[in-house]
Amino acid sequence: MIAISVYPGGTRFDEYSIGFNWTKNFMSNLFGTNALNGAENPSKIWACAGMIILPVTYALFFINMAKKIPEKNAANILKYGGVANIFFTFLTVTSLHDIMLIISTTLFWSCIVVITVFIMKTSLHLFKFFCIISLLVFYYSIYLWGISDWDLLPIMQKVNFVSSTLLILGLEYFTNQEDFAHIKPRANKKLVMDH
């Protein structure tokens, strides 16, 4: 929020605009040495700090969720995917932005898909709905990026961020290990075949 508040201005559509426009600017505009209007960009330091804090908090969430899920392989995907995502998300602020964005979003949303699979096996009906909505928002955003809809994509970027953040906060604070306790871990194939 600090980075947004000190962003000098400029958008893809209007380089002379003042400040950060929620419907026209991308979050990545905050990371440039210069703003899109050419002014020195004081938001960069704040945006970079945010890109250190954000993936660390996501990793903590995925580690906590891994403890709630009884399936070891799924838990490992959450733990290791969440921790690896710290590195790739931070690199989105470099010149490798595009490829790092693809890798980090793939890791993040793969973890959300794993969580969704397990949420669907619970009686947490509200979270089932929120998981599906968050995934649909994400995939719609990917579709907009794929067709280069630069008018709607900045808005959907924020909707995607808000929906996933609310989902994560809800899962962190309103679910526990008991919600998933009835789910039986998959047996090792060799053990099953031996019996």
mmCIF file with all atom_site columns, C-alpha atoms in Angstrom:
data_model
loop_
_atom_site.group_PDB
_atom_site.id
_atom_site.type_symbol
_atom_site.label_atom_id
_atom_site.label_alt_id
_atom_site.label_comp_id
_atom_site.label_asym_id
_atom_site.label_entity_id
_atom_site.label_seq_id
_atom_site.pdbx_PDB_ins_code
_atom_site.Cartn_x
_atom_site.Cartn_y
_atom_site.Cartn_z
_atom_site.occupancy
_atom_site.B_iso_or_equiv
_atom_site.pdbx_formal_charge
_atom_site.auth_seq_id
_atom_site.auth_comp_id
_atom_site.auth_asym_id
_atom_site.auth_atom_id
_atom_site.pdbx_PDB_model_num
ATOM 1   C CA . MET A 1 1   ? 0.000   0.000   0.000   1.00 0.00 ? 1   MET A CA 1
ATOM 2   C CA . ILE A 1 2   ? 2.913   2.349   0.689   1.00 0.00 ? 2   ILE A CA 1
ATOM 3   C CA . ALA A 1 3   ? 4.396   1.582   -2.731  1.00 0.00 ? 3   ALA A CA 1
ATOM 4   C CA . ILE A 1 4   ? 1.034   2.335   -4.365  1.00 0.00 ? 4   ILE A CA 1
ATOM 5   C CA . SER A 1 5   ? 0.622   5.579   -2.426  1.00 0.00 ? 5   SER A CA 1
ATOM 6   C CA . VAL A 1 6   ? 4.019   6.970   -3.528  1.00 0.00 ? 6   VAL A CA 1
ATOM 7   C CA . TYR A 1 7   ? 3.908   5.816   -7.165  1.00 0.00 ? 7   TYR A CA 1
ATOM 8   C CA . PRO A 1 8   ? 4.421   8.986   -9.265  1.00 0.00 ? 8   PRO A CA 1
ATOM 9   C CA . GLY A 1 9   ? 2.185   8.050   -12.184 1.00 0.00 ? 9   GLY A CA 1
ATOM 10  C CA . GLY A 1 10  ? 1.851   6.874   -15.723 1.00 0.00 ? 10  GLY A CA 1
ATOM 11  C CA . THR A 1 11  ? 0.011   3.917   -17.180 1.00 0.00 ? 11  THR A CA 1
ATOM 12  C CA . ARG A 1 12  ? 0.284   1.846   -20.310 1.00 0.00 ? 12  ARG A CA 1
ATOM 13  C CA . PHE A 1 13  ? -2.504  4.011   -21.756 1.00 0.00 ? 13  PHE A CA 1
ATOM 14  C CA . ASP A 1 14  ? -1.588  7.456   -20.414 1.00 0.00 ? 14  ASP A CA 1
ATOM 15  C CA . GLU A 1 15  ? 1.998   8.256   -19.505 1.00 0.00 ? 15  GLU A CA 1
ATOM 16  C CA . TYR A 1 16  ? 0.932   11.610  -18.051 1.00 0.00 ? 16  TYR A CA 1
ATOM 17  C CA . SER A 1 17  ? -1.489  10.247  -15.469 1.00 0.00 ? 17  SER A CA 1
ATOM 18  C CA . ILE A 1 18  ? -0.780  11.013  -11.824 1.00 0.00 ? 18  ILE A CA 1
ATOM 19  C CA . GLY A 1 19  ? -0.456  8.326   -9.157  1.00 0.00 ? 19  GLY A CA 1
ATOM 20  C CA . PHE A 1 20  ? -1.339  4.653   -9.270  1.00 0.00 ? 20  PHE A CA 1
ATOM 21  C CA . ASN A 1 21  ? -4.531  3.873   -11.182 1.00 0.00 ? 21  ASN A CA 1
ATOM 22  C CA . TRP A 1 22  ? -6.141  0.687   -9.817  1.00 0.00 ? 22  TRP A CA 1
ATOM 23  C CA . THR A 1 23  ? -7.836  -0.086  -13.145 1.00 0.00 ? 23  THR A CA 1
ATOM 24  C CA . LYS A 1 24  ? -4.951  0.802   -15.483 1.00 0.00 ? 24  LYS A CA 1
ATOM 25  C CA . ASN A 1 25  ? -1.682  0.039   -13.655 1.00 0.00 ? 25  ASN A CA 1
ATOM 26  C CA . PHE A 1 26  ? -0.203  -3.386  -13.068 1.00 0.00 ? 26  PHE A CA 1
ATOM 27  C CA . MET A 1 27  ? 1.475   -4.155  -9.762  1.00 0.00 ? 27  MET A CA 1
ATOM 28  C CA . SER A 1 28  ? 4.701   -4.674  -11.708 1.00 0.00 ? 28  SER A CA 1
ATOM 29  C CA . ASN A 1 29  ? 4.665   -0.941  -12.568 1.00 0.00 ? 29  ASN A CA 1
ATOM 30  C CA . LEU A 1 30  ? 5.717   -0.326  -8.969  1.00 0.00 ? 30  LEU A CA 1
ATOM 31  C CA . PHE A 1 31  ? 9.095   -2.060  -9.470  1.00 0.00 ? 31  PHE A CA 1
ATOM 32  C CA . GLY A 1 32  ? 10.613  0.155   -12.162 1.00 0.00 ? 32  GLY A CA 1
ATOM 33  C CA . THR A 1 33  ? 13.494  2.508   -11.429 1.00 0.00 ? 33  THR A CA 1
ATOM 34  C CA . ASN A 1 34  ? 11.378  5.096   -13.181 1.00 0.00 ? 34  ASN A CA 1
ATOM 35  C CA . ALA A 1 35  ? 7.606   5.292   -13.198 1.00 0.00 ? 35  ALA A CA 1
ATOM 36  C CA . LEU A 1 36  ? 5.811   5.061   -16.534 1.00 0.00 ? 36  LEU A CA 1
ATOM 37  C CA . ASN A 1 37  ? 5.575   8.882   -16.587 1.00 0.00 ? 37  ASN A CA 1
ATOM 38  C CA . GLY A 1 38  ? 9.395   9.033   -16.521 1.00 0.00 ? 38  GLY A CA 1
ATOM 39  C CA . ALA A 1 39  ? 9.732   10.320  -12.939 1.00 0.00 ? 39  ALA A CA 1
ATOM 40  C CA . GLU A 1 40  ? 12.040  8.663   -10.439 1.00 0.00 ? 40  GLU A CA 1
ATOM 41  C CA . ASN A 1 41  ? 10.046  5.901   -8.759  1.00 0.00 ? 41  ASN A CA 1
ATOM 42  C CA . PRO A 1 42  ? 10.143  5.963   -4.926  1.00 0.00 ? 42  PRO A CA 1
ATOM 43  C CA . SER A 1 43  ? 7.697   3.050   -4.812  1.00 0.00 ? 43  SER A CA 1
ATOM 44  C CA . LYS A 1 44  ? 10.358  0.568   -5.957  1.00 0.00 ? 44  LYS A CA 1
ATOM 45  C CA . ILE A 1 45  ? 11.946  0.027   -2.542  1.00 0.00 ? 45  ILE A CA 1
ATOM 46  C CA . TRP A 1 46  ? 8.552   -0.497  -0.893  1.00 0.00 ? 46  TRP A CA 1
ATOM 47  C CA . ALA A 1 47  ? 7.369   -2.834  -3.634  1.00 0.00 ? 47  ALA A CA 1
ATOM 48  C CA . CYS A 1 48  ? 10.557  -4.916  -3.377  1.00 0.00 ? 48  CYS A CA 1
ATOM 49  C CA . ALA A 1 49  ? 10.136  -5.147  0.413   1.00 0.00 ? 49  ALA A CA 1
ATOM 50  C CA . GLY A 1 50  ? 6.579   -6.329  -0.174  1.00 0.00 ? 50  GLY A CA 1
ATOM 51  C CA . MET A 1 51  ? 7.825   -8.976  -2.593  1.00 0.00 ? 51  MET A CA 1
ATOM 52  C CA . ILE A 1 52  ? 10.032  -10.379 0.144   1.00 0.00 ? 52  ILE A CA 1
ATOM 53  C CA . ILE A 1 53  ? 7.308   -10.386 2.797   1.00 0.00 ? 53  ILE A CA 1
ATOM 54  C CA . LEU A 1 54  ? 4.454   -11.666 0.584   1.00 0.00 ? 54  LEU A CA 1
ATOM 55  C CA . PRO A 1 55  ? 5.975   -14.990 -0.548  1.00 0.00 ? 55  PRO A CA 1
ATOM 56  C CA . VAL A 1 56  ? 7.353   -15.661 2.945   1.00 0.00 ? 56  VAL A CA 1
ATOM 57  C CA . THR A 1 57  ? 3.837   -15.345 4.373   1.00 0.00 ? 57  THR A CA 1
ATOM 58  C CA . TYR A 1 58  ? 2.505   -17.582 1.588   1.00 0.00 ? 58  TYR A CA 1
ATOM 59  C CA . ALA A 1 59  ? 5.176   -20.179 2.411   1.00 0.00 ? 59  ALA A CA 1
ATOM 60  C CA . LEU A 1 60  ? 4.201   -20.084 6.100   1.00 0.00 ? 60  LEU A CA 1
ATOM 61  C CA . PHE A 1 61  ? 0.573   -20.610 5.088   1.00 0.00 ? 61  PHE A CA 1
ATOM 62  C CA . PHE A 1 62  ? 1.414   -23.603 2.864   1.00 0.00 ? 62  PHE A CA 1
ATOM 63  C CA . ILE A 1 63  ? 3.574   -25.136 5.614   1.00 0.00 ? 63  ILE A CA 1
ATOM 64  C CA . ASN A 1 64  ? 0.691   -24.726 8.088   1.00 0.00 ? 64  ASN A CA 1
ATOM 65  C CA . MET A 1 65  ? -1.807  -26.222 5.619   1.00 0.00 ? 65  MET A CA 1
ATOM 66  C CA . ALA A 1 66  ? 0.545   -29.161 5.032   1.00 0.00 ? 66  ALA A CA 1
ATOM 67  C CA . LYS A 1 67  ? 0.279   -29.979 8.735   1.00 0.00 ? 67  LYS A CA 1
ATOM 68  C CA . LYS A 1 68  ? -3.517  -30.155 8.455   1.00 0.00 ? 68  LYS A CA 1
ATOM 69  C CA . ILE A 1 69  ? -3.642  -32.520 5.471   1.00 0.00 ? 69  ILE A CA 1
ATOM 70  C CA . PRO A 1 70  ? -3.151  -36.238 6.245   1.00 0.00 ? 70  PRO A CA 1
ATOM 71  C CA . GLU A 1 71  ? -1.733  -37.180 2.827   1.00 0.00 ? 71  GLU A CA 1
ATOM 72  C CA . LYS A 1 72  ? 2.090   -37.045 3.006   1.00 0.00 ? 72  LYS A CA 1
ATOM 73  C CA . ASN A 1 73  ? 2.710   -36.495 -0.731  1.00 0.00 ? 73  ASN A CA 1
ATOM 74  C CA . ALA A 1 74  ? 0.214   -33.632 -0.879  1.00 0.00 ? 74  ALA A CA 1
ATOM 75  C CA . ALA A 1 75  ? 1.688   -32.132 2.289   1.00 0.00 ? 75  ALA A CA 1
ATOM 76  C CA . ASN A 1 76  ? 5.161   -32.268 0.730   1.00 0.00 ? 76  ASN A CA 1
ATOM 77  C CA . ILE A 1 77  ? 3.912   -30.499 -2.405  1.00 0.00 ? 77  ILE A CA 1
ATOM 78  C CA . LEU A 1 78  ? 2.533   -27.723 -0.201  1.00 0.00 ? 78  LEU A CA 1
ATOM 79  C CA . LYS A 1 79  ? 5.647   -27.412 1.953   1.00 0.00 ? 79  LYS A CA 1
ATOM 80  C CA . TYR A 1 80  ? 8.277   -27.543 -0.756  1.00 0.00 ? 80  TYR A CA 1
ATOM 81  C CA . GLY A 1 81  ? 6.228   -25.722 -3.389  1.00 0.00 ? 81  GLY A CA 1
ATOM 82  C CA . GLY A 1 82  ? 5.463   -22.943 -0.915  1.00 0.00 ? 82  GLY A CA 1
ATOM 83  C CA . VAL A 1 83  ? 9.101   -22.536 0.105   1.00 0.00 ? 83  VAL A CA 1
ATOM 84  C CA . ALA A 1 84  ? 10.388  -22.668 -3.501  1.00 0.00 ? 84  ALA A CA 1
ATOM 85  C CA . ASN A 1 85  ? 7.841   -20.022 -4.418  1.00 0.00 ? 85  ASN A CA 1
ATOM 86  C CA . ILE A 1 86  ? 9.657   -17.494 -2.180  1.00 0.00 ? 86  ILE A CA 1
ATOM 87  C CA . PHE A 1 87  ? 12.653  -17.509 -4.514  1.00 0.00 ? 87  PHE A CA 1
ATOM 88  C CA . PHE A 1 88  ? 10.720  -17.344 -7.785  1.00 0.00 ? 88  PHE A CA 1
ATOM 89  C CA . THR A 1 89  ? 8.262   -14.703 -6.583  1.00 0.00 ? 89  THR A CA 1
ATOM 90  C CA . PHE A 1 90  ? 11.063  -12.420 -5.464  1.00 0.00 ? 90  PHE A CA 1
ATOM 91  C CA . LEU A 1 91  ? 12.737  -12.782 -8.871  1.00 0.00 ? 91  LEU A CA 1
ATOM 92  C CA . THR A 1 92  ? 9.632   -11.319 -10.528 1.00 0.00 ? 92  THR A CA 1
ATOM 93  C CA . VAL A 1 93  ? 11.073  -7.889  -9.639  1.00 0.00 ? 93  VAL A CA 1
ATOM 94  C CA . THR A 1 94  ? 14.115  -8.501  -11.872 1.00 0.00 ? 94  THR A CA 1
ATOM 95  C CA . SER A 1 95  ? 14.567  -8.459  -15.628 1.00 0.00 ? 95  SER A CA 1
ATOM 96  C CA . LEU A 1 96  ? 13.442  -12.113 -15.540 1.00 0.00 ? 96  LEU A CA 1
ATOM 97  C CA . HIS A 1 97  ? 9.932   -10.910 -14.604 1.00 0.00 ? 97  HIS A CA 1
ATOM 98  C CA . ASP A 1 98  ? 7.936   -12.768 -17.256 1.00 0.00 ? 98  ASP A CA 1
ATOM 99  C CA . ILE A 1 99  ? 9.450   -16.228 -16.796 1.00 0.00 ? 99  ILE A CA 1
ATOM 100 C CA . MET A 1 100 ? 9.595   -15.903 -12.994 1.00 0.00 ? 100 MET A CA 1
ATOM 101 C CA . LEU A 1 101 ? 5.947   -14.821 -12.960 1.00 0.00 ? 101 LEU A CA 1
ATOM 102 C CA . ILE A 1 102 ? 5.005   -17.960 -14.883 1.00 0.00 ? 102 ILE A CA 1
ATOM 103 C CA . ILE A 1 103 ? 7.012   -20.210 -12.532 1.00 0.00 ? 103 ILE A CA 1
ATOM 104 C CA . SER A 1 104 ? 5.843   -18.539 -9.317  1.00 0.00 ? 104 SER A CA 1
ATOM 105 C CA . THR A 1 105 ? 2.170   -18.488 -10.301 1.00 0.00 ? 105 THR A CA 1
ATOM 106 C CA . THR A 1 106 ? 2.388   -22.130 -11.386 1.00 0.00 ? 106 THR A CA 1
ATOM 107 C CA . LEU A 1 107 ? 3.841   -23.113 -8.007  1.00 0.00 ? 107 LEU A CA 1
ATOM 108 C CA . PHE A 1 108 ? 1.364   -21.004 -6.044  1.00 0.00 ? 108 PHE A CA 1
ATOM 109 C CA . TRP A 1 109 ? -1.737  -22.137 -7.906  1.00 0.00 ? 109 TRP A CA 1
ATOM 110 C CA . SER A 1 110 ? -0.619  -25.780 -7.986  1.00 0.00 ? 110 SER A CA 1
ATOM 111 C CA . CYS A 1 111 ? -0.571  -25.615 -4.185  1.00 0.00 ? 111 CYS A CA 1
ATOM 112 C CA . ILE A 1 112 ? -4.033  -24.021 -4.184  1.00 0.00 ? 112 ILE A CA 1
ATOM 113 C CA . VAL A 1 113 ? -5.317  -26.828 -6.466  1.00 0.00 ? 113 VAL A CA 1
ATOM 114 C CA . VAL A 1 114 ? -3.923  -29.443 -4.046  1.00 0.00 ? 114 VAL A CA 1
ATOM 115 C CA . ILE A 1 115 ? -5.669  -27.694 -1.156  1.00 0.00 ? 115 ILE A CA 1
ATOM 116 C CA . THR A 1 116 ? -8.893  -27.497 -3.175  1.00 0.00 ? 116 THR A CA 1
ATOM 117 C CA . VAL A 1 117 ? -8.824  -31.261 -3.798  1.00 0.00 ? 117 VAL A CA 1
ATOM 118 C CA . PHE A 1 118 ? -8.698  -31.870 -0.053  1.00 0.00 ? 118 PHE A CA 1
ATOM 119 C CA . ILE A 1 119 ? -11.230 -29.162 0.788   1.00 0.00 ? 119 ILE A CA 1
ATOM 120 C CA . MET A 1 120 ? -13.660 -30.951 -1.572  1.00 0.00 ? 120 MET A CA 1
ATOM 121 C CA . LYS A 1 121 ? -13.372 -34.046 0.650   1.00 0.00 ? 121 LYS A CA 1
ATOM 122 C CA . THR A 1 122 ? -14.475 -32.129 3.752   1.00 0.00 ? 122 THR A CA 1
ATOM 123 C CA . SER A 1 123 ? -17.737 -30.674 4.986   1.00 0.00 ? 123 SER A CA 1
ATOM 124 C CA . LEU A 1 124 ? -16.331 -27.122 4.626   1.00 0.00 ? 124 LEU A CA 1
ATOM 125 C CA . HIS A 1 125 ? -18.907 -26.131 1.999   1.00 0.00 ? 125 HIS A CA 1
ATOM 126 C CA . LEU A 1 126 ? -18.195 -22.393 2.105   1.00 0.00 ? 126 LEU A CA 1
ATOM 127 C CA . PHE A 1 127 ? -14.511 -23.046 1.483   1.00 0.00 ? 127 PHE A CA 1
ATOM 128 C CA . LYS A 1 128 ? -15.379 -25.367 -1.418  1.00 0.00 ? 128 LYS A CA 1
ATOM 129 C CA . PHE A 1 129 ? -17.175 -22.419 -3.004  1.00 0.00 ? 129 PHE A CA 1
ATOM 130 C CA . PHE A 1 130 ? -14.322 -19.988 -2.247  1.00 0.00 ? 130 PHE A CA 1
ATOM 131 C CA . CYS A 1 131 ? -11.700 -22.380 -3.654  1.00 0.00 ? 131 CYS A CA 1
ATOM 132 C CA . ILE A 1 132 ? -13.619 -22.810 -6.914  1.00 0.00 ? 132 ILE A CA 1
ATOM 133 C CA . ILE A 1 133 ? -14.256 -19.060 -7.254  1.00 0.00 ? 133 ILE A CA 1
ATOM 134 C CA . SER A 1 134 ? -10.580 -18.248 -6.625  1.00 0.00 ? 134 SER A CA 1
ATOM 135 C CA . LEU A 1 135 ? -9.474  -20.798 -9.205  1.00 0.00 ? 135 LEU A CA 1
ATOM 136 C CA . LEU A 1 136 ? -11.973 -19.484 -11.767 1.00 0.00 ? 136 LEU A CA 1
ATOM 137 C CA . VAL A 1 137 ? -10.768 -15.902 -11.203 1.00 0.00 ? 137 VAL A CA 1
ATOM 138 C CA . PHE A 1 138 ? -7.175  -17.050 -11.647 1.00 0.00 ? 138 PHE A CA 1
ATOM 139 C CA . TYR A 1 139 ? -7.867  -19.010 -14.839 1.00 0.00 ? 139 TYR A CA 1
ATOM 140 C CA . TYR A 1 140 ? -9.915  -16.154 -16.269 1.00 0.00 ? 140 TYR A CA 1
ATOM 141 C CA . SER A 1 141 ? -6.972  -13.828 -15.593 1.00 0.00 ? 141 SER A CA 1
ATOM 142 C CA . ILE A 1 142 ? -4.660  -16.261 -17.409 1.00 0.00 ? 142 ILE A CA 1
ATOM 143 C CA . TYR A 1 143 ? -7.115  -16.273 -20.314 1.00 0.00 ? 143 TYR A CA 1
ATOM 144 C CA . LEU A 1 144 ? -7.076  -12.451 -20.442 1.00 0.00 ? 144 LEU A CA 1
ATOM 145 C CA . TRP A 1 145 ? -3.276  -12.487 -20.435 1.00 0.00 ? 145 TRP A CA 1
ATOM 146 C CA . GLY A 1 146 ? -3.282  -15.096 -23.216 1.00 0.00 ? 146 GLY A CA 1
ATOM 147 C CA . ILE A 1 147 ? -5.523  -12.976 -25.453 1.00 0.00 ? 147 ILE A CA 1
ATOM 148 C CA . SER A 1 148 ? -3.657  -9.764  -24.475 1.00 0.00 ? 148 SER A CA 1
ATOM 149 C CA . ASP A 1 149 ? -6.703  -8.027  -23.026 1.00 0.00 ? 149 ASP A CA 1
ATOM 150 C CA . TRP A 1 150 ? -4.726  -5.189  -21.427 1.00 0.00 ? 150 TRP A CA 1
ATOM 151 C CA . ASP A 1 151 ? -7.918  -3.250  -20.615 1.00 0.00 ? 151 ASP A CA 1
ATOM 152 C CA . LEU A 1 152 ? -9.442  -5.784  -18.213 1.00 0.00 ? 152 LEU A CA 1
ATOM 153 C CA . LEU A 1 153 ? -6.300  -7.569  -17.022 1.00 0.00 ? 153 LEU A CA 1
ATOM 154 C CA . PRO A 1 154 ? -5.109  -4.862  -14.552 1.00 0.00 ? 154 PRO A CA 1
ATOM 155 C CA . ILE A 1 155 ? -8.493  -5.034  -12.813 1.00 0.00 ? 155 ILE A CA 1
ATOM 156 C CA . MET A 1 156 ? -8.527  -8.840  -12.749 1.00 0.00 ? 156 MET A CA 1
ATOM 157 C CA . GLN A 1 157 ? -4.985  -8.821  -11.345 1.00 0.00 ? 157 GLN A CA 1
ATOM 158 C CA . LYS A 1 158 ? -6.310  -7.050  -8.250  1.00 0.00 ? 158 LYS A CA 1
ATOM 159 C CA . VAL A 1 159 ? -9.466  -9.208  -8.069  1.00 0.00 ? 159 VAL A CA 1
ATOM 160 C CA . ASN A 1 160 ? -7.240  -12.293 -8.292  1.00 0.00 ? 160 ASN A CA 1
ATOM 161 C CA . PHE A 1 161 ? -4.980  -11.013 -5.512  1.00 0.00 ? 161 PHE A CA 1
ATOM 162 C CA . VAL A 1 162 ? -7.898  -10.122 -3.229  1.00 0.00 ? 162 VAL A CA 1
ATOM 163 C CA . SER A 1 163 ? -9.762  -13.410 -3.807  1.00 0.00 ? 163 SER A CA 1
ATOM 164 C CA . SER A 1 164 ? -6.672  -15.562 -3.209  1.00 0.00 ? 164 SER A CA 1
ATOM 165 C CA . THR A 1 165 ? -5.663  -13.531 -0.144  1.00 0.00 ? 165 THR A CA 1
ATOM 166 C CA . LEU A 1 166 ? -9.134  -13.857 1.394   1.00 0.00 ? 166 LEU A CA 1
ATOM 167 C CA . LEU A 1 167 ? -9.115  -17.587 0.647   1.00 0.00 ? 167 LEU A CA 1
ATOM 168 C CA . ILE A 1 168 ? -5.709  -18.000 2.299   1.00 0.00 ? 168 ILE A CA 1
ATOM 169 C CA . LEU A 1 169 ? -6.720  -15.995 5.375   1.00 0.00 ? 169 LEU A CA 1
ATOM 170 C CA . GLY A 1 170 ? -9.902  -18.016 5.699   1.00 0.00 ? 170 GLY A CA 1
ATOM 171 C CA . LEU A 1 171 ? -8.119  -21.357 5.342   1.00 0.00 ? 171 LEU A CA 1
ATOM 172 C CA . GLU A 1 172 ? -5.396  -20.305 7.776   1.00 0.00 ? 172 GLU A CA 1
ATOM 173 C CA . TYR A 1 173 ? -7.682  -19.101 10.551  1.00 0.00 ? 173 TYR A CA 1
ATOM 174 C CA . PHE A 1 174 ? -10.897 -21.086 10.065  1.00 0.00 ? 174 PHE A CA 1
ATOM 175 C CA . THR A 1 175 ? -9.728  -24.609 9.290   1.00 0.00 ? 175 THR A CA 1
ATOM 176 C CA . ASN A 1 176 ? -7.858  -27.095 11.437  1.00 0.00 ? 176 ASN A CA 1
ATOM 177 C CA . GLN A 1 177 ? -6.427  -30.593 11.296  1.00 0.00 ? 177 GLN A CA 1
ATOM 178 C CA . GLU A 1 178 ? -9.700  -32.122 12.498  1.00 0.00 ? 178 GLU A CA 1
ATOM 179 C CA . ASP A 1 179 ? -11.469 -30.871 9.354   1.00 0.00 ? 179 ASP A CA 1
ATOM 180 C CA . PHE A 1 180 ? -9.285  -33.243 7.318   1.00 0.00 ? 180 PHE A CA 1
ATOM 181 C CA . ALA A 1 181 ? -8.830  -36.054 9.885   1.00 0.00 ? 181 ALA A CA 1
ATOM 182 C CA . HIS A 1 182 ? -11.435 -38.338 8.249   1.00 0.00 ? 182 HIS A CA 1
ATOM 183 C CA . ILE A 1 183 ? -9.486  -38.402 4.966   1.00 0.00 ? 183 ILE A CA 1
ATOM 184 C CA . LYS A 1 184 ? -7.491  -41.605 4.793   1.00 0.00 ? 184 LYS A CA 1
ATOM 185 C CA . PRO A 1 185 ? -3.951  -41.270 3.438   1.00 0.00 ? 185 PRO A CA 1
ATOM 186 C CA . ARG A 1 186 ? -3.343  -43.263 0.289   1.00 0.00 ? 186 ARG A CA 1
ATOM 187 C CA . ALA A 1 187 ? -1.660  -46.566 1.096   1.00 0.00 ? 187 ALA A CA 1
ATOM 188 C CA . ASN A 1 188 ? 1.676   -47.393 -0.413  1.00 0.00 ? 188 ASN A CA 1
ATOM 189 C CA . LYS A 1 189 ? 1.016   -49.398 -3.619  1.00 0.00 ? 189 LYS A CA 1
ATOM 190 C CA . LYS A 1 190 ? 3.560   -52.082 -2.691  1.00 0.00 ? 190 LYS A CA 1
ATOM 191 C CA . LEU A 1 191 ? 1.924   -52.643 0.695   1.00 0.00 ? 191 LEU A CA 1
ATOM 192 C CA . VAL A 1 192 ? -1.512  -52.897 -0.893  1.00 0.00 ? 192 VAL A CA 1
ATOM 193 C CA . MET A 1 193 ? -0.281  -55.384 -3.505  1.00 0.00 ? 193 MET A CA 1
ATOM 194 C CA . ASP A 1 194 ? 1.424   -57.522 -0.848  1.00 0.00 ? 194 ASP A CA 1
ATOM 195 C CA . HIS A 1 195 ? -1.885  -57.975 0.948   1.00 0.00 ? 195 HIS A CA 1
#
